[in-house]
Short mmCIF file of C-alpha atoms and ligand atoms in Angstrom, two decimals:
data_model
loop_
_atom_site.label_atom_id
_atom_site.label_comp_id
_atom_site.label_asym_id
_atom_site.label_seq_id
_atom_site.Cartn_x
_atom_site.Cartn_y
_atom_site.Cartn_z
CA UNK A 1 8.14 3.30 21.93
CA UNK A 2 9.11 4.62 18.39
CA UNK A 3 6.69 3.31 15.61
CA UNK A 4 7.04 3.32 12.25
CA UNK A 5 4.11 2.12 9.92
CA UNK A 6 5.31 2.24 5.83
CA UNK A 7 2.49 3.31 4.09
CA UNK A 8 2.23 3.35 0.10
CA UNK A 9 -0.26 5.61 -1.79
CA UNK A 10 -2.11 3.75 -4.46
CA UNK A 11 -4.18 3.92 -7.13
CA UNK A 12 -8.39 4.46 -5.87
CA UNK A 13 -10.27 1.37 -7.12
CA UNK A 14 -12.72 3.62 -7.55
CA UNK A 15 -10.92 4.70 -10.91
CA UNK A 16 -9.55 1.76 -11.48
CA UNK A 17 -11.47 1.83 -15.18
CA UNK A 18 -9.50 4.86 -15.66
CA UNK A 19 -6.08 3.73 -15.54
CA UNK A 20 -4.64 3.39 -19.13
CA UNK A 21 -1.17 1.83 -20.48
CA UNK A 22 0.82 4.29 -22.16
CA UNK A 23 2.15 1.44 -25.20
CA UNK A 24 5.19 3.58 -26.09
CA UNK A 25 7.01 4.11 -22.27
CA UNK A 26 4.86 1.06 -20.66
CA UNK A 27 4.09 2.97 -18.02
CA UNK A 28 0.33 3.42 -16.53
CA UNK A 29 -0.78 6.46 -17.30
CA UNK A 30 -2.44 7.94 -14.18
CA UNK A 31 -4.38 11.19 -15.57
CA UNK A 32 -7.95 11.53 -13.68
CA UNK A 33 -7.12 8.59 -11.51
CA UNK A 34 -7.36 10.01 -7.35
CA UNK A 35 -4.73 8.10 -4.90
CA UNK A 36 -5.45 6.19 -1.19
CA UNK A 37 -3.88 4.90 1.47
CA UNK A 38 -3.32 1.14 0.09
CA UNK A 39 -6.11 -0.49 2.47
CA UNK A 40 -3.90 -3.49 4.75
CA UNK A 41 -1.72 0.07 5.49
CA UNK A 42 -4.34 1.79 7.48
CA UNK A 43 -4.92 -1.48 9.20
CA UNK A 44 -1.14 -0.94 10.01
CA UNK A 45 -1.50 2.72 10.95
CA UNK A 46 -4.41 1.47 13.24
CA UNK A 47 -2.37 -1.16 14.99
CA UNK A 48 0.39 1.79 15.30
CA UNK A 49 -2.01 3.70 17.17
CA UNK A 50 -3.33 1.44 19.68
CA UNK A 51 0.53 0.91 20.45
CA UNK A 52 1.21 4.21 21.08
CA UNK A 53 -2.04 3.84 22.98
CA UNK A 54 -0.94 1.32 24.94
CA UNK A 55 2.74 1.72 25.52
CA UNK A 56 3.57 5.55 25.16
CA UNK A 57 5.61 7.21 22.23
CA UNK A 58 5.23 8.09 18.83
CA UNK A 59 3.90 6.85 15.33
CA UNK A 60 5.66 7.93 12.14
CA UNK A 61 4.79 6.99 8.77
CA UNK A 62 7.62 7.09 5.40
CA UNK A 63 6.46 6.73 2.13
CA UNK A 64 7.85 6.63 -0.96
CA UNK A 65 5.96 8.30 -3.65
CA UNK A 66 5.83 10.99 -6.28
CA UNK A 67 5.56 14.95 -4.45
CA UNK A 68 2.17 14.56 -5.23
CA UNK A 69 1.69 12.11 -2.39
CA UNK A 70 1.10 14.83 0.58
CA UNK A 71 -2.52 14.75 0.36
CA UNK A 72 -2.62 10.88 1.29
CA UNK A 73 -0.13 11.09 3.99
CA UNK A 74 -2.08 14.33 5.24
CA UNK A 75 -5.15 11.12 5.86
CA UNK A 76 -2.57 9.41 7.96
CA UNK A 77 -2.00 12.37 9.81
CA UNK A 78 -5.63 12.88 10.53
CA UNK A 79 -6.05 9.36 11.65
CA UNK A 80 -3.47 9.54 14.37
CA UNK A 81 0.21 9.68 12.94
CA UNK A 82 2.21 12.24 14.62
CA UNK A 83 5.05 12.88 11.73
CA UNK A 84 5.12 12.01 7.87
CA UNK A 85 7.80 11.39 5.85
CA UNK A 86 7.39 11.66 2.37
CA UNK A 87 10.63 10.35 0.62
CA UNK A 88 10.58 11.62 -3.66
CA UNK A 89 13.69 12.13 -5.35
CA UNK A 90 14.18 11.66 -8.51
CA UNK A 91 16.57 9.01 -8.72
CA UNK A 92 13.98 6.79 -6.76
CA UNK A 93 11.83 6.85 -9.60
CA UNK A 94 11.44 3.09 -11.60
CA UNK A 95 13.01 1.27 -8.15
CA UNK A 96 11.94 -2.47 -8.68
CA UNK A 97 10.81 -4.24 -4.60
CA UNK A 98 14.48 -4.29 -3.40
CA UNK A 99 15.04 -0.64 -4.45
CA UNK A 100 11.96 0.40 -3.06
CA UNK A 101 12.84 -1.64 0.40
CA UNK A 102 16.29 -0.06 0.84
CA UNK A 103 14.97 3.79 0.22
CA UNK A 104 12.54 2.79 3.15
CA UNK A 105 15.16 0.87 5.46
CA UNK A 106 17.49 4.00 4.73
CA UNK A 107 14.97 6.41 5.88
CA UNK A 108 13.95 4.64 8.86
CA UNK A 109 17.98 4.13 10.04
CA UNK A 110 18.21 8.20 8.86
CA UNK A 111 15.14 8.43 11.49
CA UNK A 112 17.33 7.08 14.25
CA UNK A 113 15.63 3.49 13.97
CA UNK A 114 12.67 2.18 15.20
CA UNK A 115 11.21 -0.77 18.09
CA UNK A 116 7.90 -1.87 15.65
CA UNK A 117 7.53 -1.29 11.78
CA UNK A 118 4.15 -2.09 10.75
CA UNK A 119 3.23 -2.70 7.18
CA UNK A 120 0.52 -4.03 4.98
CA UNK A 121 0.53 -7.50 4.06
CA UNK A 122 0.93 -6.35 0.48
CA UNK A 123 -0.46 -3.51 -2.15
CA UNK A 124 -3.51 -3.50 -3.95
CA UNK A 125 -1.33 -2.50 -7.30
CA UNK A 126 1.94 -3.78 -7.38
CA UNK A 127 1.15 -6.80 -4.78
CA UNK A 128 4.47 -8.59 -4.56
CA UNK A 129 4.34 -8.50 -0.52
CA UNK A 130 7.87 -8.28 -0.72
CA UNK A 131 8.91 -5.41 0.97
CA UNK A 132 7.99 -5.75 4.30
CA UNK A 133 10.49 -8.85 4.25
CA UNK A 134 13.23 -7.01 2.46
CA UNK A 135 13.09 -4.42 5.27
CA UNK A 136 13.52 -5.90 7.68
CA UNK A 137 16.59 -7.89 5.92
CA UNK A 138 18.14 -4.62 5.52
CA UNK A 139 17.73 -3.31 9.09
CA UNK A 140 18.39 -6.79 10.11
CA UNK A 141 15.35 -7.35 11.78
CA UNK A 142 13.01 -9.95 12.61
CA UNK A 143 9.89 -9.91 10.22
CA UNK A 144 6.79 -11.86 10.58
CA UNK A 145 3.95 -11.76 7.87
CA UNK A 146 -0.54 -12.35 7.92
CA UNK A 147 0.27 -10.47 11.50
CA UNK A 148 -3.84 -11.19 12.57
CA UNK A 149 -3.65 -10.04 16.61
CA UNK A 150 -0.63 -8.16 18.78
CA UNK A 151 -0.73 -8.30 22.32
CA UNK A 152 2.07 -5.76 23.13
CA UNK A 153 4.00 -5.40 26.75
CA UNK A 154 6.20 -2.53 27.33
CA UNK A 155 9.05 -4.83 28.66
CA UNK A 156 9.32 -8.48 26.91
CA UNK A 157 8.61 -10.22 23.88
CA UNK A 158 5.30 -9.51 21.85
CA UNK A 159 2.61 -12.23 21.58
CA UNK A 160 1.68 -11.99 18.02
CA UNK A 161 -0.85 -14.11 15.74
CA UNK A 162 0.16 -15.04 12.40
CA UNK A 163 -2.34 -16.29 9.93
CA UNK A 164 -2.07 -19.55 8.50
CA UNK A 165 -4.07 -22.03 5.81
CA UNK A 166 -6.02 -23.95 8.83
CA UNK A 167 -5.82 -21.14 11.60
CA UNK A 168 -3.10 -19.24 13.13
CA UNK A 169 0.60 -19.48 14.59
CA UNK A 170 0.80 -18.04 18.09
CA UNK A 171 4.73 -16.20 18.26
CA UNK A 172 6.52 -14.60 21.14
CA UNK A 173 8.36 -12.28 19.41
CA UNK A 174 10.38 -9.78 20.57
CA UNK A 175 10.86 -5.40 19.76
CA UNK A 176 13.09 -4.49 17.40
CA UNK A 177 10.95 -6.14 15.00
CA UNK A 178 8.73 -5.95 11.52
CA UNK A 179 5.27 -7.13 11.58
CA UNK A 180 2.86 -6.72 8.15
CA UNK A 181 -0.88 -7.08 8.80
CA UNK A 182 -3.97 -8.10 7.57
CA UNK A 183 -7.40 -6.82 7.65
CA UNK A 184 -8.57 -9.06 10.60
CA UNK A 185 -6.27 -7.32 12.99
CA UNK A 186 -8.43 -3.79 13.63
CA UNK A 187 -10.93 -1.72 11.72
CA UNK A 188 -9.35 1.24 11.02
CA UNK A 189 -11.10 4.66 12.61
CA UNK A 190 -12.93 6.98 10.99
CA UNK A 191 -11.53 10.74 10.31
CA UNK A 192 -13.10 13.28 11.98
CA UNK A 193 -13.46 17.14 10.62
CA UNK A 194 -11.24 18.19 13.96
CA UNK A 195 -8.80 15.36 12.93
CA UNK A 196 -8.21 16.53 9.88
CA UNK A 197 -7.59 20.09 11.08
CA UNK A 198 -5.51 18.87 13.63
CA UNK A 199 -3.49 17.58 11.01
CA UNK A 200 -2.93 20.59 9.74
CA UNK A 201 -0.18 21.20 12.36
CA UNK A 202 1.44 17.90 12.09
CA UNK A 203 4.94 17.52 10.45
CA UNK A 204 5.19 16.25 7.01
CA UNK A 205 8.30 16.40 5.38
CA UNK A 206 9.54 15.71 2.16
CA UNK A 207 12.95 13.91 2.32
CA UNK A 208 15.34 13.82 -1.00
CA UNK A 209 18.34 11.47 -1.52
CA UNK A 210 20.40 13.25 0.21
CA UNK A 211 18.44 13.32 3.45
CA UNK A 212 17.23 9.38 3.47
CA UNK A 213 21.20 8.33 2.76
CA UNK A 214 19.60 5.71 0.31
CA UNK A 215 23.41 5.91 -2.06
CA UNK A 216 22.75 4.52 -5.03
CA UNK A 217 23.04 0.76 -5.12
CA UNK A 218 19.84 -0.63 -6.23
CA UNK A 219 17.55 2.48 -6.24
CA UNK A 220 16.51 3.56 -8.96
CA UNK A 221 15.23 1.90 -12.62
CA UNK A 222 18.97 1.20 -13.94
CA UNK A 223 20.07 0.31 -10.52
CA UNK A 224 17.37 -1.58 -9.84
CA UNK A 225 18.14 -5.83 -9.84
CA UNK A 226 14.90 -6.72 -11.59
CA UNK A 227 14.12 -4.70 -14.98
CA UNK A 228 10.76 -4.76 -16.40
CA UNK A 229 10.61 -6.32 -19.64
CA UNK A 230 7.17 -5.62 -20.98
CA UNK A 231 3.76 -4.47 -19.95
CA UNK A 232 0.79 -5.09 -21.83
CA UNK A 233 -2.97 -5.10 -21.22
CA UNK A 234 -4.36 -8.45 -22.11
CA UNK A 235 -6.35 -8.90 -25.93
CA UNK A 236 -9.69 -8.31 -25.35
CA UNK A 237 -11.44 -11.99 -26.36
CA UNK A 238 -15.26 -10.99 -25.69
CA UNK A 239 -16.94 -7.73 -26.84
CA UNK A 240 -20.45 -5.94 -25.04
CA UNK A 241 -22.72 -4.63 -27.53
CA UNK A 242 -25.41 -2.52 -26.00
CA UNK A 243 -28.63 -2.96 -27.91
CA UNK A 244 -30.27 0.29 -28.59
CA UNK A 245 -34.42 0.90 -27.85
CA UNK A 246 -36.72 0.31 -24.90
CA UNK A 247 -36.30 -2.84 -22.68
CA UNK A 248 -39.09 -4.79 -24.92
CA UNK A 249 -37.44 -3.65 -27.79
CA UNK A 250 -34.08 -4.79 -26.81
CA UNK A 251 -35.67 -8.25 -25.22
CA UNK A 252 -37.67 -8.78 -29.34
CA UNK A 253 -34.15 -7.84 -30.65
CA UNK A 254 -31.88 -10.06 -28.34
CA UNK A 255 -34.71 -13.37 -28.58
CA UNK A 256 -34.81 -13.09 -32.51
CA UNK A 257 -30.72 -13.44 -32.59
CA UNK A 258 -30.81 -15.64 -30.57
CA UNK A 259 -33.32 -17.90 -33.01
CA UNK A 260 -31.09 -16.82 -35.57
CA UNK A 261 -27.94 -18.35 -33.93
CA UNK A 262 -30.05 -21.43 -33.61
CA UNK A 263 -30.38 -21.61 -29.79
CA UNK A 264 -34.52 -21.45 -29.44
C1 FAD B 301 11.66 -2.84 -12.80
C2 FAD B 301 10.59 -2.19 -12.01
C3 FAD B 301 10.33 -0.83 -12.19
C4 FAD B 301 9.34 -0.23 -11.47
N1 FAD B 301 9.12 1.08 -11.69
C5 FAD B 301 8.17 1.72 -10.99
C6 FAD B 301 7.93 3.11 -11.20
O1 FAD B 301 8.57 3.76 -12.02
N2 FAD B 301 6.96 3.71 -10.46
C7 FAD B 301 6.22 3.00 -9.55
O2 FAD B 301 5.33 3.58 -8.90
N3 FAD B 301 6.44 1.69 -9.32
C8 FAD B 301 7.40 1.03 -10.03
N4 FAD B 301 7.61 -0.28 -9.81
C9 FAD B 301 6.82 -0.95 -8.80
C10 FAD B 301 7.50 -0.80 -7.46
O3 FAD B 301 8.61 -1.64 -7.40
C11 FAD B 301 6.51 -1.17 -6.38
O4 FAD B 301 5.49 -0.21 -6.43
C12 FAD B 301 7.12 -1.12 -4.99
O5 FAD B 301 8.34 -1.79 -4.91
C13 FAD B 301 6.21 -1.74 -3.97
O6 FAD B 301 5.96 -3.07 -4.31
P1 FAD B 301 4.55 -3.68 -4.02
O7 FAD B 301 3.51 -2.71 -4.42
O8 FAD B 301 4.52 -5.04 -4.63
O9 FAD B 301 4.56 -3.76 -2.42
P2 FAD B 301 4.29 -4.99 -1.43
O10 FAD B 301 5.54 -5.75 -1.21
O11 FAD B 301 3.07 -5.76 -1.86
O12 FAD B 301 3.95 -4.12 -0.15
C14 FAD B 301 3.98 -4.61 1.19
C15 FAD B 301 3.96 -3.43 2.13
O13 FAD B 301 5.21 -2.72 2.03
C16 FAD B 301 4.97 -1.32 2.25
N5 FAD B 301 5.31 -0.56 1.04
C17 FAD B 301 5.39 -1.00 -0.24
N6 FAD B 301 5.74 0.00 -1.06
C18 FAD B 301 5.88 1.10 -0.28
C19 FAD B 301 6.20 2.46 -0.55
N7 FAD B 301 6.48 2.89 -1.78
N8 FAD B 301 6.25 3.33 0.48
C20 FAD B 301 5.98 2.91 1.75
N9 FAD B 301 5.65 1.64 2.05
C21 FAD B 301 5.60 0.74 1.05
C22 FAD B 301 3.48 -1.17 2.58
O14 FAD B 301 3.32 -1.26 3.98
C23 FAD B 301 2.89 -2.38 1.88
O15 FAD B 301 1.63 -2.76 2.40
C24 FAD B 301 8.57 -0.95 -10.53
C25 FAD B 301 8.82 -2.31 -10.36
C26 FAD B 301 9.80 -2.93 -11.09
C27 FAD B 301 10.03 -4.41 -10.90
#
């Protein structure tokens, strides 16, 4: 069974108060701020790996990201992937959902296609939870979202739990197919130090244009359907002022404004 889990590097939330918006180009500017597997994807890449587990074959994860990405599909690597694709170009740069879905569709038909493509339910950052749907629409595959439980048989239909408001829907659902994930489907394992050596040996390879066969319809930010028409960080409506002194200096200090304001 060929697996493909689509895994997108994001932003750490550990440097989240970091990230700054560049006012000029409205772009995020990124300096000092480390990158991660986005979290519902390694529940993906888990759920990958107990297939392979299971059934036999092979799990290979695409991404696209800037050439700066390695280091986070490297992690993948270590947890059990046995290729990477990392898929930069240029002219994938600015792609809006759709753009981003067809680079990843194209790469996966370049790839010779696939019977399961696991994603995450959505992105910590950009958090549309479109794309999982959109590629499967372009592979012309079934897709089915809040994927909580897979009970996988080499030869039939997959019995898969989908999350719902009051509990879950149970679905037959059969390979080729596109499932995206939550976080009650696995825990995700833990790297090891041999894991990440064995990595070391693993494929990852960084595909251009020319080698996902993406074209150019709707990659891209001019080709891309939906354009971005402003970014802005909210106006700041409450200020912190940090009193200066010892704590019963700061406590006499904050009581006697308090007075003043009139509220003791
Ligand atoms: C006009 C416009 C311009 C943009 N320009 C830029 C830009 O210049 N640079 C930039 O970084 N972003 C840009 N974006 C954001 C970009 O479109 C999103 O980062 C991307 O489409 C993924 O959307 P999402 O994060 O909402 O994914 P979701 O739909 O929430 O993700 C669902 C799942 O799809 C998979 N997935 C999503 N994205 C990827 C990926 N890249 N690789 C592999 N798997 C993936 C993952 O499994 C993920 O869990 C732009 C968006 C718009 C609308």
């Amino acid at each position: 069974m060929k697996i493909v889990v689509c895994l997108k590097p994001v932003p750490d939330p550990k440097d989240w108060g970091k990230l700054k918006l560049d006012p000029e180009t409205k772009t995020l500017v990124r300096t000092g701020v480390g990158t991660v597997i986005n979290p519902l994807d390694k529940h993906a890449l888990e759920a990958a790996l107990v297939l392979r587990d299971e059934l036999g074959g092979s799990v290979l994860v695409v991404s696209m990201a800037p050439p700066d990405a390695g280091p986070v599909l490297k992690e993948a690597l270590a947890m059990g992937a046995d290729e990477a694709y990392l898929l930069s170009d240029r002219a994938f740069a600015g792609s809006d959902t759709l753009g981003t879905a067809h680079v990843l569709a194209s790469a996966i038909e370049a790839l010779g296609g696939s019977d399961v493509i696991l994603c995450g339910d959505e992105t910590i950052d950009g958090g549309t939870a479109q794309v999982s749907a959109q590629v499967a629409e372009f592979l012309g595959l079934p897709n089915l979202m809040h994927v909580s439980h897979i009970q996988a048989q080499a030869e039939g239909p997959f019995v898969v739990h989908s999350q719902v408001e009051q509990g879950h829907l149970v679905v037959e659902i059969a390979p080729p197919l596109v499932l995206s994930v939550v976080k009650e489907l696995n825990t995700p394992r833990y790297v090891t130090m041999m894991d990440i050596l064995d990595a070391e040996e693993k494929p990852l390879v960084t595909w251009d244009n020319e080698q996902v066969c993406a074209g150019e319809s709707c990659v891209g930010l001019a080709d891309s359907p939906t354009q971005m028409a402003d970014l802005f960080a909210p106006p700041k409506k409450k200020q912190a002022e940090m009193l200066p002194g010892t704590p019963r200096e700061q406590a006499r200090e904050l009581a006697g404004r308090l007075r003043r304001l009139g509220f003791c």
